[in-house]
XYZ file of C-alpha atoms in Angstrom:
475
model
C -61.043 11.614 -17.403
C -61.700 13.792 -20.740
C -58.955 15.863 -22.058
C -60.480 19.138 -20.766
C -60.456 17.951 -17.703
C -57.065 16.685 -17.505
C -55.720 20.576 -18.031
C -57.820 21.956 -15.788
C -56.139 23.489 -12.765
C -57.540 24.981 -9.345
C -55.875 27.922 -8.040
C -54.725 26.043 -5.429
C -52.188 23.964 -7.407
C -50.144 27.236 -8.036
C -47.539 28.548 -5.693
C -48.375 32.446 -6.532
C -45.944 33.502 -3.541
C -42.967 31.652 -4.626
C -41.590 34.294 -7.722
C -42.082 37.273 -5.138
C -39.824 35.327 -2.638
C -37.330 34.496 -5.273
C -37.371 38.399 -6.028
C -36.765 39.014 -2.483
C -33.951 36.659 -1.827
C -32.504 37.840 -4.940
C -32.574 41.459 -3.545
C -30.653 40.480 -0.353
C -28.223 38.568 -2.135
C -27.575 41.713 -4.076
C -27.764 43.998 -1.554
C -24.848 41.515 0.458
C -22.689 41.650 -2.687
C -22.925 45.279 -2.555
C -21.778 45.497 0.979
C -19.177 43.215 0.505
C -17.954 45.241 -2.618
C -17.744 48.536 -0.912
C -16.036 46.422 2.087
C -13.345 45.129 0.322
C -12.593 48.464 -1.883
C -12.668 50.069 0.877
C -9.887 47.819 2.434
C -7.846 47.940 -0.755
C -7.661 51.985 -0.525
C -7.371 52.537 2.911
C -3.682 53.307 2.725
C -3.895 55.291 -0.296
C -6.732 57.206 -0.106
C -7.993 56.894 3.330
C -10.578 59.964 2.523
C -12.179 57.900 -0.242
C -12.266 54.524 2.081
C -13.626 56.535 4.774
C -16.760 57.005 2.478
C -16.806 53.342 1.307
C -17.214 52.123 4.796
C -19.886 54.687 5.624
C -21.267 53.279 2.533
C -21.296 49.797 3.794
C -23.051 50.965 7.364
C -25.722 53.080 5.204
C -26.375 49.996 2.599
C -27.012 47.699 5.535
C -30.719 48.674 6.289
C -31.983 45.147 7.658
C -29.324 44.990 9.849
C -29.460 41.400 9.628
C -27.018 39.052 11.859
C -24.571 39.014 8.741
C -25.093 42.643 8.099
C -24.063 43.441 11.792
C -20.900 41.673 11.238
C -20.479 43.740 8.104
C -20.990 47.179 9.959
C -18.971 45.962 12.865
C -15.739 45.364 10.726
C -16.334 48.811 8.786
C -16.800 50.647 12.189
C -13.684 49.036 13.325
C -11.511 50.267 10.384
C -12.953 53.875 10.386
C -12.090 54.170 14.132
C -8.178 53.475 13.218
C -8.302 55.430 10.268
C -9.921 58.549 11.600
C -7.381 58.081 14.259
C -4.707 58.414 11.904
C -6.525 61.318 9.987
C -6.670 62.963 13.369
C -10.414 63.363 13.322
C -11.281 63.433 17.303
C -14.396 63.668 16.776
C -15.615 60.823 14.507
C -12.860 58.552 16.468
C -15.371 59.130 19.607
C -18.232 58.636 17.490
C -17.762 55.689 15.341
C -16.021 53.928 18.475
C -18.720 54.673 20.684
C -21.424 52.815 18.060
C -18.924 49.951 17.655
C -18.640 49.467 21.725
C -22.934 49.666 21.406
C -22.838 46.569 18.861
C -20.842 44.525 20.879
C -23.409 42.427 21.893
C -24.546 41.695 18.221
C -21.244 39.928 17.249
C -19.594 37.121 18.715
C -17.229 37.301 21.538
C -14.083 36.494 19.553
C -15.025 39.151 16.977
C -15.516 41.757 19.644
C -12.295 41.214 21.380
C -10.263 41.060 18.480
C -11.925 44.526 17.542
C -11.577 46.083 20.524
C -7.973 44.812 21.111
C -6.986 45.844 17.382
C -8.204 49.301 18.300
C -6.803 49.611 21.501
C -3.299 48.349 20.536
C -3.117 50.708 17.420
C -4.242 54.157 19.698
C -2.175 53.266 22.738
C 1.183 52.515 20.640
C 0.616 55.889 18.584
C 2.675 58.608 18.956
C 0.337 60.786 18.376
C -0.979 61.483 22.247
C -3.588 63.576 21.500
C -5.719 64.007 18.424
C -7.984 67.312 17.447
C -10.463 68.154 15.330
C -9.104 70.574 12.736
C -9.764 73.757 13.894
C -11.513 73.568 17.331
C -9.152 72.302 20.038
C -11.744 71.932 22.507
C -12.207 68.705 20.801
C -9.280 67.148 22.350
C -8.979 63.244 22.931
C -6.625 61.636 24.782
C -5.344 57.983 24.317
C -6.410 57.040 28.207
C -10.008 58.656 27.348
C -10.080 55.747 24.760
C -9.057 53.292 27.207
C -11.862 54.798 29.547
C -14.438 54.689 27.431
C -13.857 50.540 26.591
C -13.394 49.921 30.332
C -17.065 51.857 31.082
C -18.408 49.802 28.401
C -16.995 46.491 29.243
C -18.605 47.019 33.242
C -18.147 43.968 35.573
C -20.712 41.096 35.061
C -20.916 41.812 31.336
C -19.232 38.593 30.724
C -16.519 40.383 29.391
C -14.091 40.220 32.449
C -11.320 38.691 30.918
C -11.489 41.595 27.875
C -11.766 43.916 30.538
C -8.571 42.729 32.576
C -6.354 42.891 29.275
C -7.555 46.643 28.529
C -6.661 47.558 32.156
C -3.401 45.433 31.425
C -2.835 47.558 28.374
C -3.734 50.931 30.241
C -1.371 50.167 32.682
C 1.474 49.320 30.068
C 0.862 52.796 27.743
C 1.275 55.028 31.620
C 4.515 52.360 31.719
C 5.928 53.466 28.373
C 4.596 57.261 29.082
C 6.638 57.184 32.294
C 3.573 58.336 34.087
C 3.825 56.342 37.427
C 1.096 58.345 39.177
C -1.347 56.749 36.723
C 0.143 53.757 36.542
C 0.111 53.092 40.524
C -3.400 53.937 40.042
C -4.002 51.253 36.910
C -1.858 48.615 39.148
C -4.429 49.219 42.424
C -7.336 48.683 40.153
C -6.199 45.531 38.739
C -5.348 43.827 42.095
C -8.960 45.356 42.993
C -10.462 43.568 40.107
C -9.035 40.258 41.033
C -10.210 40.606 44.738
C -13.382 38.458 45.666
C -15.350 39.704 48.932
C -13.639 38.048 51.387
C -13.892 41.309 53.997
C -10.095 41.781 54.076
C -7.349 42.931 52.399
C -5.997 39.714 51.614
C -6.023 39.125 47.712
C -8.332 36.275 46.632
C -7.847 35.541 43.330
C -10.419 34.645 40.690
C -8.622 31.360 39.183
C -10.417 31.606 35.894
C -8.759 35.234 35.422
C -6.291 35.652 37.999
C -3.772 33.193 36.652
C -4.237 34.570 33.096
C -3.325 38.128 34.564
C -1.572 38.357 37.668
C 2.053 37.872 36.270
C 1.341 40.909 33.867
C 0.330 42.453 37.078
C 2.887 41.928 39.122
C 5.082 43.066 35.850
C 3.699 46.310 35.992
C 3.992 46.917 39.930
C 7.653 45.730 39.343
C 8.285 48.595 36.815
C 6.622 51.064 39.075
C 9.037 49.841 41.970
C 12.109 50.264 40.136
C 11.031 53.740 38.432
C 10.528 54.870 42.423
C 13.535 53.152 43.948
C 11.404 51.242 46.003
C 13.806 48.312 46.890
C 11.561 46.682 49.831
C 8.634 46.512 47.514
C 10.294 45.257 44.614
C 12.006 42.350 45.869
C 8.991 41.719 47.797
C 6.927 41.511 44.760
C 9.939 39.707 42.696
C 9.552 36.624 45.563
C 5.951 36.755 45.021
C 6.306 36.245 40.861
C 9.116 33.677 41.582
C 6.327 31.700 43.963
C 3.506 32.257 41.035
C 5.531 31.445 38.278
C 6.768 28.230 39.527
C 3.073 26.759 39.487
C 2.579 28.091 36.107
C 2.490 25.285 33.782
C 3.336 27.967 30.618
C 5.340 30.983 31.281
C 5.068 34.159 28.613
C 8.519 34.837 27.590
C 7.423 38.585 27.000
C 6.584 38.850 31.205
C 9.421 36.553 32.214
C 12.209 38.180 30.432
C 11.641 41.177 32.531
C 10.927 40.093 35.223
C 14.073 37.873 34.988
C 16.016 40.759 34.403
C 14.619 42.253 37.645
C 15.811 39.667 39.715
C 19.152 39.705 37.853
C 19.216 43.625 39.111
C 17.942 43.034 42.728
C 21.530 40.142 42.670
C 23.553 42.732 41.601
C 22.559 45.107 43.905
C 22.861 42.160 46.867
C 26.344 41.392 45.248
C 25.327 37.968 44.353
C 27.308 38.287 41.193
C 26.944 34.256 39.700
C 23.017 34.356 40.687
C 22.980 37.737 38.693
C 24.401 35.934 35.753
C 21.888 33.318 35.733
C 19.062 35.685 35.709
C 19.990 37.675 33.602
C 20.588 34.928 31.007
C 17.209 33.677 31.861
C 16.270 37.163 30.749
C 18.075 37.219 27.748
C 16.709 33.680 26.574
C 13.101 34.669 27.089
C 13.380 38.262 25.539
C 15.115 36.252 22.345
C 12.517 33.709 22.267
C 9.888 36.831 22.560
C 11.501 38.672 19.627
C 11.950 41.491 21.949
C 14.761 43.800 21.259
C 15.725 44.164 24.857
C 17.676 40.698 24.183
C 20.409 42.434 23.044
C 20.455 45.268 26.031
C 20.251 42.129 28.330
C 23.456 40.349 26.636
C 25.515 43.243 27.693
C 24.331 42.707 31.572
C 24.873 39.192 31.066
C 28.398 39.764 30.186
C 28.965 42.148 32.884
C 27.555 40.133 35.687
C 29.890 37.158 34.150
C 32.917 39.287 34.338
C 32.299 40.930 37.978
C 31.549 37.147 39.176
C 35.140 36.145 37.547
C 33.243 33.092 35.927
C 35.383 31.321 33.336
C 32.348 30.372 31.452
C 32.242 32.353 28.306
C 28.646 33.507 27.674
C 29.027 33.892 23.947
C 29.832 30.047 23.442
C 26.161 29.635 24.145
C 24.124 29.130 20.666
C 21.957 31.886 21.972
C 24.348 34.440 22.125
C 26.305 33.692 18.959
C 23.717 35.288 16.904
C 24.529 38.783 18.084
C 28.414 38.564 17.488
C 28.340 40.546 14.729
C 25.839 43.414 16.469
C 27.843 46.388 16.782
C 27.090 46.708 20.655
C 27.527 43.524 21.214
C 30.887 43.669 19.524
C 32.054 45.740 22.057
C 31.252 43.527 25.017
C 32.760 40.770 23.188
C 35.890 43.188 23.212
C 35.555 43.607 27.051
C 35.470 39.992 27.446
C 38.356 39.141 25.453
C 40.682 41.835 27.107
C 39.301 40.514 30.237
C 40.444 37.332 29.573
C 43.717 38.286 28.278
C 44.182 40.870 31.360
C 44.793 43.667 29.035
C 43.596 46.527 31.269
C 44.565 49.233 29.022
C 42.709 47.614 25.929
C 39.529 47.186 28.571
C 39.526 50.808 29.259
C 39.983 51.904 25.648
C 37.009 49.624 24.287
C 35.191 51.146 27.688
C 35.646 54.591 26.682
C 35.179 54.145 22.904
C 32.344 56.581 21.809
C 31.569 54.558 18.950
C 30.856 51.700 21.384
C 28.442 53.848 23.409
C 29.395 51.212 26.358
C 29.196 54.574 29.076
C 26.142 55.787 27.868
C 24.601 52.860 29.539
C 23.633 54.250 33.023
C 23.248 50.841 34.396
C 26.437 49.370 33.606
C 28.430 52.504 34.598
C 27.169 51.931 38.047
C 29.306 48.308 37.986
C 32.603 50.068 35.844
C 34.368 50.857 38.956
C 34.099 47.410 40.200
C 34.814 45.765 36.586
C 38.136 47.775 36.596
C 39.082 46.793 40.059
C 38.660 42.851 38.763
C 40.737 43.612 35.952
C 43.169 45.261 37.702
C 43.414 42.831 40.429
C 43.615 40.178 37.757
C 46.697 41.982 36.016
C 48.034 42.616 39.743
C 48.365 38.794 40.303
C 50.024 37.512 37.283
C 52.318 40.226 37.203
C 53.836 40.264 40.839
C 54.268 36.228 40.584
C 57.349 35.854 38.531
C 58.761 38.685 41.439
C 60.160 38.728 44.686
C 60.093 42.316 44.872
C 58.447 44.916 42.725
C 58.262 48.845 43.040
C 54.645 50.129 42.993
C 55.390 52.560 40.622
C 55.968 49.826 38.036
C 52.674 48.124 38.924
C 51.133 51.325 39.095
C 52.020 51.882 35.281
C 50.894 48.099 34.198
C 47.186 48.597 35.880
C 47.015 52.148 33.961
C 46.111 54.084 37.376
C 47.362 57.448 38.013
C 48.110 56.829 41.764
C 50.387 54.475 43.726
C 47.518 54.300 46.215
C 45.367 52.669 44.159
C 47.549 49.843 43.514
C 48.276 49.518 47.447
C 44.499 49.567 48.174
C 44.256 46.556 45.367
C 47.078 44.745 46.874
C 46.122 44.926 50.526
C 42.148 43.553 49.122
C 43.947 40.690 47.560
C 45.764 39.895 50.850
C 42.787 40.136 52.936
C 41.060 37.853 50.042
C 43.992 35.483 50.609
C 44.939 35.423 46.865
C 48.564 36.985 47.720
C 50.922 36.673 50.566
C 53.137 39.533 50.782
C 54.158 42.965 52.076
C 53.558 46.534 51.302
C 56.538 48.845 51.876
C 55.215 52.329 51.295
C 58.373 54.259 52.315
C 60.174 52.153 49.860
C 57.630 52.246 47.508
C 58.061 48.195 47.029
C 55.971 45.112 47.132
C 57.449 41.715 48.342
C 56.094 38.520 48.179
C 56.460 36.080 50.912
C 59.252 33.415 50.444
C 59.050 29.849 49.963
C 59.415 28.978 53.524
C 57.009 32.079 54.898
C 54.423 30.806 52.243
C 51.151 29.432 54.008
C 52.082 30.335 57.565
C 49.352 33.478 57.272
C 46.490 30.981 56.221
C 45.891 30.368 59.885
C 45.750 33.824 60.770
C 42.512 35.377 61.841
C 40.386 38.249 59.684
C 40.684 40.036 62.881
C 44.259 40.145 62.536
C 44.414 40.724 58.814
C 42.325 43.959 59.866
C 45.313 45.109 62.155
C 47.534 44.893 59.974
C 45.409 46.767 57.199
C 45.137 49.629 60.042
C 48.846 49.648 60.486
C 49.311 49.950 57.053
C 47.033 53.129 56.720
C 48.891 54.262 59.706
C 52.213 53.853 58.176
C 51.007 55.633 54.976
C 49.655 58.661 57.033
C 53.017 59.098 58.249
C 54.640 59.045 55.126
C 51.946 61.423 53.663
C 52.585 63.888 56.891
C 56.049 63.684 56.089
C 55.985 64.151 52.780
C 54.151 67.875 53.765
C 56.786 69.016 55.959
C 59.530 67.541 53.753
């Protein structure tokens, strides 16, 4: 081959398209760099300069012209930020516009990206104190928070392969109504949740879809419990609670955020029924779950633990537990600690002083106040038992002063209850105003007396008291 032939090349030997492709690839890379730079700059300034941040997020969307899968991810993330920013700034129209656009792109991103974005938006808006948005100068464009939930649920229609997310949004909507104490809409939402779990069985029996039902059934029960409590539906409340216990016992992993509320409800049910020891156990379980979940409700529930503990006359001090010791320095819990100490020392005056001290705010708790009379009766009974033991005879006036009550009749009532409960043996002389302890030789004789006979004695005491009252009226 000659030298000239050696350097002769045909057009086929050159790839004329390579430079164009490289140029195109470079342009695409430049475009992605521009999109990313705008996005991250917008993220950096969204707190200090939200309006400028919105402009940059808008630029991300307008720059992504080709809308490749990678670009869709940036558009989707930009829209997520824009919804939240516009919500914070009160731009109703923009919230709806951006959110509707974001929902239309849910099939162009991964399921995780979709779930995270929608969940983040709904949580942010649902927990906002701004219940209504207004477009400046145009109140006709108000947007309510439930409307945002409604738009979301309409976009996630049944059969869209987003059933889990759809159920999650319904639960969040229920919790929103729960926080707002909108029990009418909460009840409607609970019914829709149950309906979503039903299979077409042709009857009213709830047939749970195993994949979704197990994940959300406890959430639904918890919402229904709050509804029953608010509307004072005691029979239904107990029915739902029993279902929860049956369901949770078959669930390997229990969410402490849910179980805390459920056990607290169980404690209140037990308190209503006078099962004080069971109430103590339920409240303690609720306290542990709340604490594990980092829920501030733990502190309030610890008060109920102490309340049930004292009414049940348990020897166990709940503040000996590792979990409860964490709260000992808390101002509100200190009040309960002092109540407990006063109770253990049978110091009825100190007990009442702590109870009525406005700094502690114990009396502001409506639930605790429902059982205060029982608490005072217990501690006064304990004081009476300790006071009368060394005496053969003691005046009712003296006992009245020691237990810090105004009327002798209150002491007489406490003494009668102690006698009927076989914790004390003795006799009350209303005329003389004296309580006499049974002598050693007579002690134990009344152990075999029937309950009916004791109530006869109680009636005799009441009759005697009535005669004394009548005599005082005419003297």
